Amino acid sequence: MAFPLLIDTDPGVDDALAILMAHRGADVVGLSIAAGNVGLAHTVANALKLVEVIGAETPVFAGCPVPLVWPAEDAGFVHGADGFGDTGYFPSARRVADEHAANAILRLSREHAGKLVLVALAPLTNLALALRLDPQLPSRVARLVVMGGAVTGRGNTHLVPAEFNIGFDPEAAQVVFSAWPEFDLVDWEACVRHAMDFAWFDRSVAASDARGQFYAAISRKARLFNEGHGRRHGMVVADALAMAVALDPSIVRKAERRHVGIELTGAATRGATVVDWEGRLCRPANARIVLEVDQERFQAVVADALGVPAG
Ligand code: BDR
Ligand code: CA
């Protein structure tokens, strides 16, 4: 039976793919929306549009428009100024729900206590706020999967070791990483290792339905950006990899449990994930760091989400 899944997200091109995947394999009980890739007005509009493209009734909850403490730069130069590749899509007539994302996270965690899988694909602002409102939240969530961090310092922001989701709101990440007893961490470096071959992607899109066509259109700009920035070995779809792990943990081939903290103050390192690989701090591991997944199974889930017929 499908399990209840709540997605905290900032769509965002790779978020879109993850959301398509989720609607094939889980009972998606809501999309809680953060600012990140672009501003909140766009991430909310994109989420509503995507739910329409899918033909689902998933509620969309708007969350925090800014990080907890310091302002941050978005990633519109990667995802497009509207976060969906500036395709000029016709906006959805659907309405955002009348409940703040942080409150929705808490309510849904009570309604689905012990069963809810929470997957965080955005800066952790909404989740940190929810945790501050109710520190008991982790006890009601069956699993938390976080896309974020760069576990050996090979990040993707102007601060070399910082990955975008953590670097956008390091204080929020610190709140979550220090309060959550155990979560799965799908970091940027794993996502680069699990890029999807361009030719495979193009063949898949050619065989896909309306969902695949929509995704192909909104991802064009981000693909060009990545190819222009040395990522020529394939499409890096970070949030999609995290979603694959959330949907089916058995897809993980190799993982290590470690303590992971967040650097908040370093002038050149703010937003870095600090992994205690050698256990020198003698702190309990909070993260199960995903190092390898089954690439074939991952791509099969992606193809299915794009509407490619099986076989
Ligand atoms: C993460 O940052 C965002 O730009 C992507 O949507 C993904 O969640 C990758 O670093
Ligand atoms: Ca994202």
GROMACS .gro file of N, CA, C and O and ligand atoms in nm, residues 10 14-15 37 121-122 165 239, ligand 2:
model
   33
   10ASP      N    1   1.123   2.350  -0.327
   10ASP     CA    2   1.134   2.486  -0.384
   10ASP      C    3   1.140   2.478  -0.537
   10ASP      O    4   1.240   2.513  -0.597
   14ASP      N    5   1.480   2.026  -1.078
   14ASP     CA    6   1.497   1.888  -1.029
   14ASP      C    7   1.390   1.854  -0.925
   14ASP      O    8   1.349   1.739  -0.911
   15ASP      N    9   1.341   1.956  -0.852
   15ASP     CA   10   1.225   1.934  -0.763
   15ASP      C   11   1.108   1.881  -0.846
   15ASP      O   12   1.035   1.792  -0.800
   37ASN      N   13   1.543   2.805  -0.480
   37ASN     CA   14   1.588   2.818  -0.620
   37ASN      C   15   1.548   2.954  -0.677
   37ASN      O   16   1.624   3.017  -0.751
  121LEU      N   17   1.359   1.881   0.001
  121LEU     CA   18   1.433   1.904  -0.124
  121LEU      C   19   1.471   2.051  -0.140
  121LEU      O   20   1.504   2.094  -0.251
  122ALA      N   21   1.465   2.125  -0.032
  122ALA     CA   22   1.480   2.270  -0.039
  122ALA      C   23   1.565   2.315   0.080
  122ALA      O   24   1.598   2.235   0.167
  165ASN      N   25   2.117   2.397  -0.093
  165ASN     CA   26   2.008   2.393   0.006
  165ASN      C   27   2.058   2.429   0.147
  165ASN      O   28   1.989   2.497   0.223
  239ASP      N   29   1.733   1.639  -0.662
  239ASP     CA   30   1.613   1.609  -0.584
  239ASP      C   31   1.549   1.477  -0.628
  239ASP      O   32   1.485   1.408  -0.547
  313CA      CA   33   1.524   2.177  -0.460
   0.00000   0.00000   0.00000
